[in-house]
Short mmCIF file of C-alpha atoms in Angstrom, two decimals:
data_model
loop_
_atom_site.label_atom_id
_atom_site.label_comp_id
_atom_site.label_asym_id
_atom_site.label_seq_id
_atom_site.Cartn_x
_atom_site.Cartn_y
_atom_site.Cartn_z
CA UNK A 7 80.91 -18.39 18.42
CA UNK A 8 78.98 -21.36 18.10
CA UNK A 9 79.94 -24.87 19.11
CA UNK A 10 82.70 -26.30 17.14
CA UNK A 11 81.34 -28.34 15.06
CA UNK A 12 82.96 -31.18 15.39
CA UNK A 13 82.20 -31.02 19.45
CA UNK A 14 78.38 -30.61 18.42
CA UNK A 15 78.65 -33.95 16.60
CA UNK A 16 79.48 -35.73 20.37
CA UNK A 17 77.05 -33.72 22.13
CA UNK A 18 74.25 -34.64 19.87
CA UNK A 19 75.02 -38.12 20.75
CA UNK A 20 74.70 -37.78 24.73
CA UNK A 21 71.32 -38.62 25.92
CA UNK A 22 69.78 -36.25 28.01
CA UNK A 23 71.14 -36.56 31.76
CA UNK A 24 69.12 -38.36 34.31
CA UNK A 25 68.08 -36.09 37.32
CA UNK A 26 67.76 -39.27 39.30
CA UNK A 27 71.07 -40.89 38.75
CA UNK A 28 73.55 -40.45 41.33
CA UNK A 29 77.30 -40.48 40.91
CA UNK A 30 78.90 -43.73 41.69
CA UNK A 31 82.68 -42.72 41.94
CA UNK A 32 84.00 -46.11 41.23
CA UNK A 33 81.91 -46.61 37.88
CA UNK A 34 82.76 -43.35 37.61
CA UNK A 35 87.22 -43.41 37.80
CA UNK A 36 86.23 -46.80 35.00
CA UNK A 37 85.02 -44.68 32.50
CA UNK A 38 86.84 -41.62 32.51
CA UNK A 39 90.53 -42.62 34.35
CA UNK A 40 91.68 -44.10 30.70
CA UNK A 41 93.64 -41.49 27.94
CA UNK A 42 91.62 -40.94 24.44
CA UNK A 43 95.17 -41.54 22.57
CA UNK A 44 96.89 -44.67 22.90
CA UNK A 45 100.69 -44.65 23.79
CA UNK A 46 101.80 -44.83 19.86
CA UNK A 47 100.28 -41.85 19.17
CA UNK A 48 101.12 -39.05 22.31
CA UNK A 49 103.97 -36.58 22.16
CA UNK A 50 107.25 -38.21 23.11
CA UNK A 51 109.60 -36.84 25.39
CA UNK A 52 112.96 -37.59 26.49
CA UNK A 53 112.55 -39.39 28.93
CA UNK A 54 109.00 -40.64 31.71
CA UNK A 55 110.02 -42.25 34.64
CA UNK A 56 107.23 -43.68 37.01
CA UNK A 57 108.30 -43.66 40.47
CA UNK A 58 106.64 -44.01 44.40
CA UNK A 59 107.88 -41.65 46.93
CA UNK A 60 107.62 -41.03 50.48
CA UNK A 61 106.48 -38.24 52.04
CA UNK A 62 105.64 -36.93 55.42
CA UNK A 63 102.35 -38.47 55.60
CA UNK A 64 101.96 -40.93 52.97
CA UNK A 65 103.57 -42.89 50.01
CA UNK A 66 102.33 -41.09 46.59
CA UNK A 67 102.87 -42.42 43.02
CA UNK A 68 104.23 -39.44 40.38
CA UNK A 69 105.73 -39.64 37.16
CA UNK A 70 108.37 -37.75 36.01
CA UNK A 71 108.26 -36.37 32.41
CA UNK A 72 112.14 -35.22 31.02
CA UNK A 73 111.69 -32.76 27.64
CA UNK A 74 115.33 -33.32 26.68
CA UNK A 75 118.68 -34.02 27.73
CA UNK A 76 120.05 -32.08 29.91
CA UNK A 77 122.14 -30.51 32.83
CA UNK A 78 119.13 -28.79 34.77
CA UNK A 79 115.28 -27.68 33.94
CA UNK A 80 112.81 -25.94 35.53
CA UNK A 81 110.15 -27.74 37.36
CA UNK A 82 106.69 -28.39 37.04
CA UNK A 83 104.21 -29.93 38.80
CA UNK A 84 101.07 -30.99 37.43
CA UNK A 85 97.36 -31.75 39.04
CA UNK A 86 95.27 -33.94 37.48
CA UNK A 87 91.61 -32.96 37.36
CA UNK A 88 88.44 -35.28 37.74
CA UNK A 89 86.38 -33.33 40.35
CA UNK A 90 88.70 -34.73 43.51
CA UNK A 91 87.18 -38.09 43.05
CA UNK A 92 88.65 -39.37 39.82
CA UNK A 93 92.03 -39.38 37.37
CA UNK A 94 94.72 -40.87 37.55
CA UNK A 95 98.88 -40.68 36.26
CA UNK A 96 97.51 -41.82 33.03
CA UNK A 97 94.36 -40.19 32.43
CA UNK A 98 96.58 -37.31 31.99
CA UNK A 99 99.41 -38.59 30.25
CA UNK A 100 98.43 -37.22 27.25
CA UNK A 101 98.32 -34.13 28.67
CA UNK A 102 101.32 -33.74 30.38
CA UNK A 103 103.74 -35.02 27.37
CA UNK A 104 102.73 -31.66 25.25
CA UNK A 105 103.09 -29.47 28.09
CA UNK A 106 106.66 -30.79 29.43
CA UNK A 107 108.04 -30.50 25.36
CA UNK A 108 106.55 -27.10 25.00
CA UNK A 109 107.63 -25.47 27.97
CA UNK A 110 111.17 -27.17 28.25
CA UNK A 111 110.05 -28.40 31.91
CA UNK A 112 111.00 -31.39 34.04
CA UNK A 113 106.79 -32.07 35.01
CA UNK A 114 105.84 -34.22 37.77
CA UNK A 115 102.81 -35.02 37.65
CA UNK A 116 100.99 -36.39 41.20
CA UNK A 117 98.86 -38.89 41.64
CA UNK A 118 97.32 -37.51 44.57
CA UNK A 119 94.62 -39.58 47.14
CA UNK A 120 91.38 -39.39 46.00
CA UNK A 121 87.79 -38.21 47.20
CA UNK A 122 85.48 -40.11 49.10
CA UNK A 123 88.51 -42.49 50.49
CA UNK A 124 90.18 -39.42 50.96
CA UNK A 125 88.25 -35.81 51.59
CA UNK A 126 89.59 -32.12 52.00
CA UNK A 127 92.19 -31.61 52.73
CA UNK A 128 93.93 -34.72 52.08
CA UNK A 129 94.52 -34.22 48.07
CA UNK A 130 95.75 -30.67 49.00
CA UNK A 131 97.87 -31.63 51.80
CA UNK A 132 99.62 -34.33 49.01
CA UNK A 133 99.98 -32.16 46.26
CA UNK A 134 101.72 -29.68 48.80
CA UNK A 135 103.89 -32.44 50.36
CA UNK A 136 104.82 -33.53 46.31
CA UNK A 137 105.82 -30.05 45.58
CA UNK A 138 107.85 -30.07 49.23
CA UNK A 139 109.79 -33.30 48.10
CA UNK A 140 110.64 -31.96 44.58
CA UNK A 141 111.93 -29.14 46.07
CA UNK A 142 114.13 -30.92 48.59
CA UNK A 143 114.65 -33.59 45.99
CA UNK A 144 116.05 -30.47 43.45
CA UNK A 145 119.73 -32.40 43.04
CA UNK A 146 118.97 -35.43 41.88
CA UNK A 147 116.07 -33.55 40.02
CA UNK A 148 118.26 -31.76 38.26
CA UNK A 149 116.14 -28.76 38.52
CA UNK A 150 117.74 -25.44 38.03
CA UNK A 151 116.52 -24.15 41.88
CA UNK A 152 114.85 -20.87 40.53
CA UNK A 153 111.71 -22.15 38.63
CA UNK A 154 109.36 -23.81 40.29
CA UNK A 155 105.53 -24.23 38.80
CA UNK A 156 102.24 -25.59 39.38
CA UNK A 157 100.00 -26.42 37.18
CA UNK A 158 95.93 -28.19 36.88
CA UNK A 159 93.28 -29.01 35.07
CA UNK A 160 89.23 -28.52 36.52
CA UNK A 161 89.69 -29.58 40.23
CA UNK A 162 93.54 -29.51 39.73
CA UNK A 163 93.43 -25.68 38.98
CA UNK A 164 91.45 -25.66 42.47
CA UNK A 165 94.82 -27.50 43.90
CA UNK A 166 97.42 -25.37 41.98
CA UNK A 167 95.72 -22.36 43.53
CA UNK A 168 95.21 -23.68 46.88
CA UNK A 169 99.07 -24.83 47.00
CA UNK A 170 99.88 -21.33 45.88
CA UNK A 171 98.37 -20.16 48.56
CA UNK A 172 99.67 -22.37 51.16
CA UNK A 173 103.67 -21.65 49.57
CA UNK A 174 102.73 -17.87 50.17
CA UNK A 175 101.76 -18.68 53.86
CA UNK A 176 104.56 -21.42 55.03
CA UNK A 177 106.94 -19.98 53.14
CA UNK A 178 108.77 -23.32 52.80
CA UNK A 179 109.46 -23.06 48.87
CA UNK A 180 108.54 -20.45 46.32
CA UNK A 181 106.07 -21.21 43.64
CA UNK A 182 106.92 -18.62 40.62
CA UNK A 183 104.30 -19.94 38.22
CA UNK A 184 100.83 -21.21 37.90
CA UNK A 185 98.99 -22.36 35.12
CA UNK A 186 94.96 -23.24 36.04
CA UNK A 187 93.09 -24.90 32.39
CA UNK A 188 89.39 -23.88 32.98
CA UNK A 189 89.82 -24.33 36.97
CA UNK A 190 86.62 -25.06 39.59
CA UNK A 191 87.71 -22.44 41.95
CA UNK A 192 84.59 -21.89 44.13
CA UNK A 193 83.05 -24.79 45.62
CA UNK A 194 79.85 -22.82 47.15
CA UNK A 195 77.24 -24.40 45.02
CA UNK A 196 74.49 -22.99 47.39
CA UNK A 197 73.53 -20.20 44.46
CA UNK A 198 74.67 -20.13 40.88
CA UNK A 199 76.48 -16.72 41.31
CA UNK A 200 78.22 -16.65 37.64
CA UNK A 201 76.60 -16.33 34.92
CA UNK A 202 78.34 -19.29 33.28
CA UNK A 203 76.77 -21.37 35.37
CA UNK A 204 73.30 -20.20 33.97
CA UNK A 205 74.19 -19.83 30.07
CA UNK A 206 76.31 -23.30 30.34
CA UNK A 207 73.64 -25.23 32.68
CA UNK A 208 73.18 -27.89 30.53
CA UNK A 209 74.24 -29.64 27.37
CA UNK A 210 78.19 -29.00 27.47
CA UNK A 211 79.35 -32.35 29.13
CA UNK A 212 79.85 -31.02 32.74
CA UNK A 213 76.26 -29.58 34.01
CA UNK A 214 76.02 -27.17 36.83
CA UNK A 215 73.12 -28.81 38.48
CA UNK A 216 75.62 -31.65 38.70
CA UNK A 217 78.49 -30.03 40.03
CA UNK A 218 77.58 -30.13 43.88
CA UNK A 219 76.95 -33.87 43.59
CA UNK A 220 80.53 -33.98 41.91
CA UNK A 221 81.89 -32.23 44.45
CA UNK A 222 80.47 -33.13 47.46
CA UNK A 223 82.68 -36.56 47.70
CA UNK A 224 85.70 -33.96 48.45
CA UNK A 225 83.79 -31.82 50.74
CA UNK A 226 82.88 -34.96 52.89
CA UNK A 227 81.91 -33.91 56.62
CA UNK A 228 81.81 -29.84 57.55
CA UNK A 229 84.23 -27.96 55.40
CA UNK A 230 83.60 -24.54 55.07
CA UNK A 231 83.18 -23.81 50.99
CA UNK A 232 84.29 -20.00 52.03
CA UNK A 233 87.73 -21.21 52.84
CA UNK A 234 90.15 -20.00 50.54
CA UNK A 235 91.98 -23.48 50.59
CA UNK A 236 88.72 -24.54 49.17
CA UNK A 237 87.38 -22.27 47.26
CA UNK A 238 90.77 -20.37 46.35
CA UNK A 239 88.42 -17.86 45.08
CA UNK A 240 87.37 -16.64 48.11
CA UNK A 241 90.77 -15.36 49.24
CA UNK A 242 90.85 -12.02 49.89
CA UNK A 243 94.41 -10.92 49.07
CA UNK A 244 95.80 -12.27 46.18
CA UNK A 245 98.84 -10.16 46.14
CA UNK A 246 102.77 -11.83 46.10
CA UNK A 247 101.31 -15.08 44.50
CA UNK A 248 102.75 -16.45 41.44
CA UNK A 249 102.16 -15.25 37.82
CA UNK A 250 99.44 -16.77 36.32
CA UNK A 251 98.20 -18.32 33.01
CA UNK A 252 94.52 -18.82 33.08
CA UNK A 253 92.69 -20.59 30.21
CA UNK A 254 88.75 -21.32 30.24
CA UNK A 255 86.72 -22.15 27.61
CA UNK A 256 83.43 -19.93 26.12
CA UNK A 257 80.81 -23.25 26.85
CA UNK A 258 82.51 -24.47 30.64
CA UNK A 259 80.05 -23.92 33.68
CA UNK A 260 83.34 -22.43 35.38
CA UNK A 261 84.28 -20.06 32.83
CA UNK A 262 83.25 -16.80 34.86
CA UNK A 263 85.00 -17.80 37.73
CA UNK A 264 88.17 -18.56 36.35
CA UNK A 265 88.18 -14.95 34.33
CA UNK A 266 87.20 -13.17 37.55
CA UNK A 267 89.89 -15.15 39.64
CA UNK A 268 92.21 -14.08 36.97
CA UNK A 269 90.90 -10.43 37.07
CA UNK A 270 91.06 -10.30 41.16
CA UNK A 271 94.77 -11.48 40.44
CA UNK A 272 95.56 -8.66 37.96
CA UNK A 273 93.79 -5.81 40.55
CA UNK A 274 96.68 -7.43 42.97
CA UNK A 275 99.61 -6.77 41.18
CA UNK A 276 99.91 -10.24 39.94
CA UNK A 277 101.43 -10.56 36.06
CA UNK A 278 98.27 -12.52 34.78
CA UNK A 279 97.51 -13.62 31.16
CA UNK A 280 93.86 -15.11 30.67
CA UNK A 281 92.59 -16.99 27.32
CA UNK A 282 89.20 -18.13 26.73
CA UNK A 283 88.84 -20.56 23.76
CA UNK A 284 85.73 -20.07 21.93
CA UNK A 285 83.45 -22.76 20.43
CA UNK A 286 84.64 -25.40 23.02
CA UNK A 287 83.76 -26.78 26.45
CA UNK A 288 85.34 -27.92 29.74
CA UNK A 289 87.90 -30.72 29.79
CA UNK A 290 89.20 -29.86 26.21
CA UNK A 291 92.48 -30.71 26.93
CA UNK A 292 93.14 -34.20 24.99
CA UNK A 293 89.96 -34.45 24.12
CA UNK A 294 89.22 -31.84 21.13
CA UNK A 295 93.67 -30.29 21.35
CA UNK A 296 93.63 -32.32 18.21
CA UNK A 297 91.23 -29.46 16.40
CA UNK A 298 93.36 -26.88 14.54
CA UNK A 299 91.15 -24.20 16.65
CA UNK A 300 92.60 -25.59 20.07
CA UNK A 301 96.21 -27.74 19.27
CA UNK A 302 97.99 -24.15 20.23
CA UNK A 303 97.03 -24.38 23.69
CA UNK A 304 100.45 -26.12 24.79
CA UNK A 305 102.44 -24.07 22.91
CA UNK A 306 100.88 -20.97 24.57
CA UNK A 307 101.41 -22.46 27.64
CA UNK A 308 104.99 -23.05 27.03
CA UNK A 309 105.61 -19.11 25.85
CA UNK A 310 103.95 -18.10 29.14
CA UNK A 311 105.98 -20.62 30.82
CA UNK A 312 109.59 -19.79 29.49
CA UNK A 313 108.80 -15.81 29.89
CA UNK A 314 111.05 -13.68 32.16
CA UNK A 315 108.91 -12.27 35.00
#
């Protein structure tokens, strides 16, 4: 379908993108680290508690979103996207509070280290170490010890996957869902190898021609973009990971990749669900979830969430 119409009305006001500009990360986390809703008017939950922990390696800020009183909950944790370099606790706010009511999760959202301060695999590493604590933190949690899921938006599918992976190898806790909104999961930029990236190139916020730039900040020094823990697309067996929600949207850059990650899951023996929305672009989360074609999208996260698997 065509572009909603209502997301054509912002695109027609974007001048045309400047070859020549580079990305300034700090200019960069000032414009797009702040929510589009202010605080009166996001989904309310029990209970958000802002708290720092320590981990192994480093102190890390996460909030902790309650749906409703309780005795116990299942768990989710949530990764902010913002290409590695950007976002923030409260970017995302707005996104988390619909997700924790409709699923009936305790979310913990991470405010991981950031790209350039902080390159591969330093985001990774903290996400994983977040997910660690929760688990070891499950009492006072109150989680119920059986659900445990990760979930991201753009770059924080890429970290959802990649911690997936690394549960599956250490075999220190056991992830049993994953939910990846329109996720950058191959970080090769040397060819444009889906076809999204050629029908989407330009004109639908996030431009392929800009997404190496973007990106490079996390791939600071030699990391190898074939690495699954980078590009969690690249992994060749997929099989005993979590079930798996993927959603992309018809005018995202990263569309194809996210279907075909999805479909490489299913050919594993992974339960997988994939849903593209039509009409809209990458990033639609907060941004357009107040258009009657796209609100659903936390409630169909919640079903896949409270499913038996």
């Amino acid at each position: 379908m065509p572009v909603h119409p209502e997301i054509k009305k912002i695109l027609d006001t974007i001048p045309e993108s400047d070859p020549y500009k580079r990305i300034i990360p700090e200019e960069h986390r000032k414009m797009f680290d702040k929510p589009i809703l202010p605080i009166e008017k996001r989904v309310h939950v029990y209970s958000v508690e802002e708290k720092t922990i320590l981990t192994s390696t480093t102190e890390i800020k996460i909030r902790i979103y309650t749906p409703e009183e309780g005795e116990e909950f299942p768990l989710l944790m949530y990764f902010h996207g913002g290409a590695f370099f950007s976002g923030n606790l409260e970017s995302h706010d707005e996104i988390v509070r619909p997700i924790c009511k409709e699923s009936g999760y305790k979310v913990i959202a991470v405010e991981y280290r950031l790209a350039p301060e902080h390159p591969f695999p330093i985001p990774l590493d903290d996400c994983y170490q977040v997910t660690k604590w929760a688990v070891e933190h499950g009492k006072e949690l109150k989680w119920d010890g059986k659900n445990l899921a990760l979930a991201g938006d753009s770059s924080g599918g890429n970290l959802a996957a990649a911690v997936s992976l690394m549960a599956r190898e250490k075999q220190e806790f056991t992830v049993t869902k994953q939910v990846l909104y329109y996720p950058s999961l191959d970080l090769d930029f040397s060819e444009f190898r889906y076809p999204s990236l050629i029908e989407n190139r330009k004109g639908y916020f996030v431009e392929s021609d800009t997404l190496a730039e973007h990106n490079s900040f996390y791939l600071k020094g030699k990391v190898d973009t074939d690495h699954p823990l980078v590009s969690p697309i690249r992994e060749e067996n997929l099989e005993n990971l979590p079930a798996a929600l993927v959603i992309t949207a018809e005018y995202d850059p990263m569309r194809d990749e996210g279907e075909l990650f999805a479909e490489k899951l299913k050919n594993a023996g992974v339960r997988t669900e994939t849903i593209r929305y039509e009409g809209v672009t990458h990033g639609f989360l907060g941004k357009f979830t107040h258009l009657a074609e796209y609100r659903d999208v936390y409630q169909r996260t919640g079903s896949f969430l409270k499913k038996e698997m």
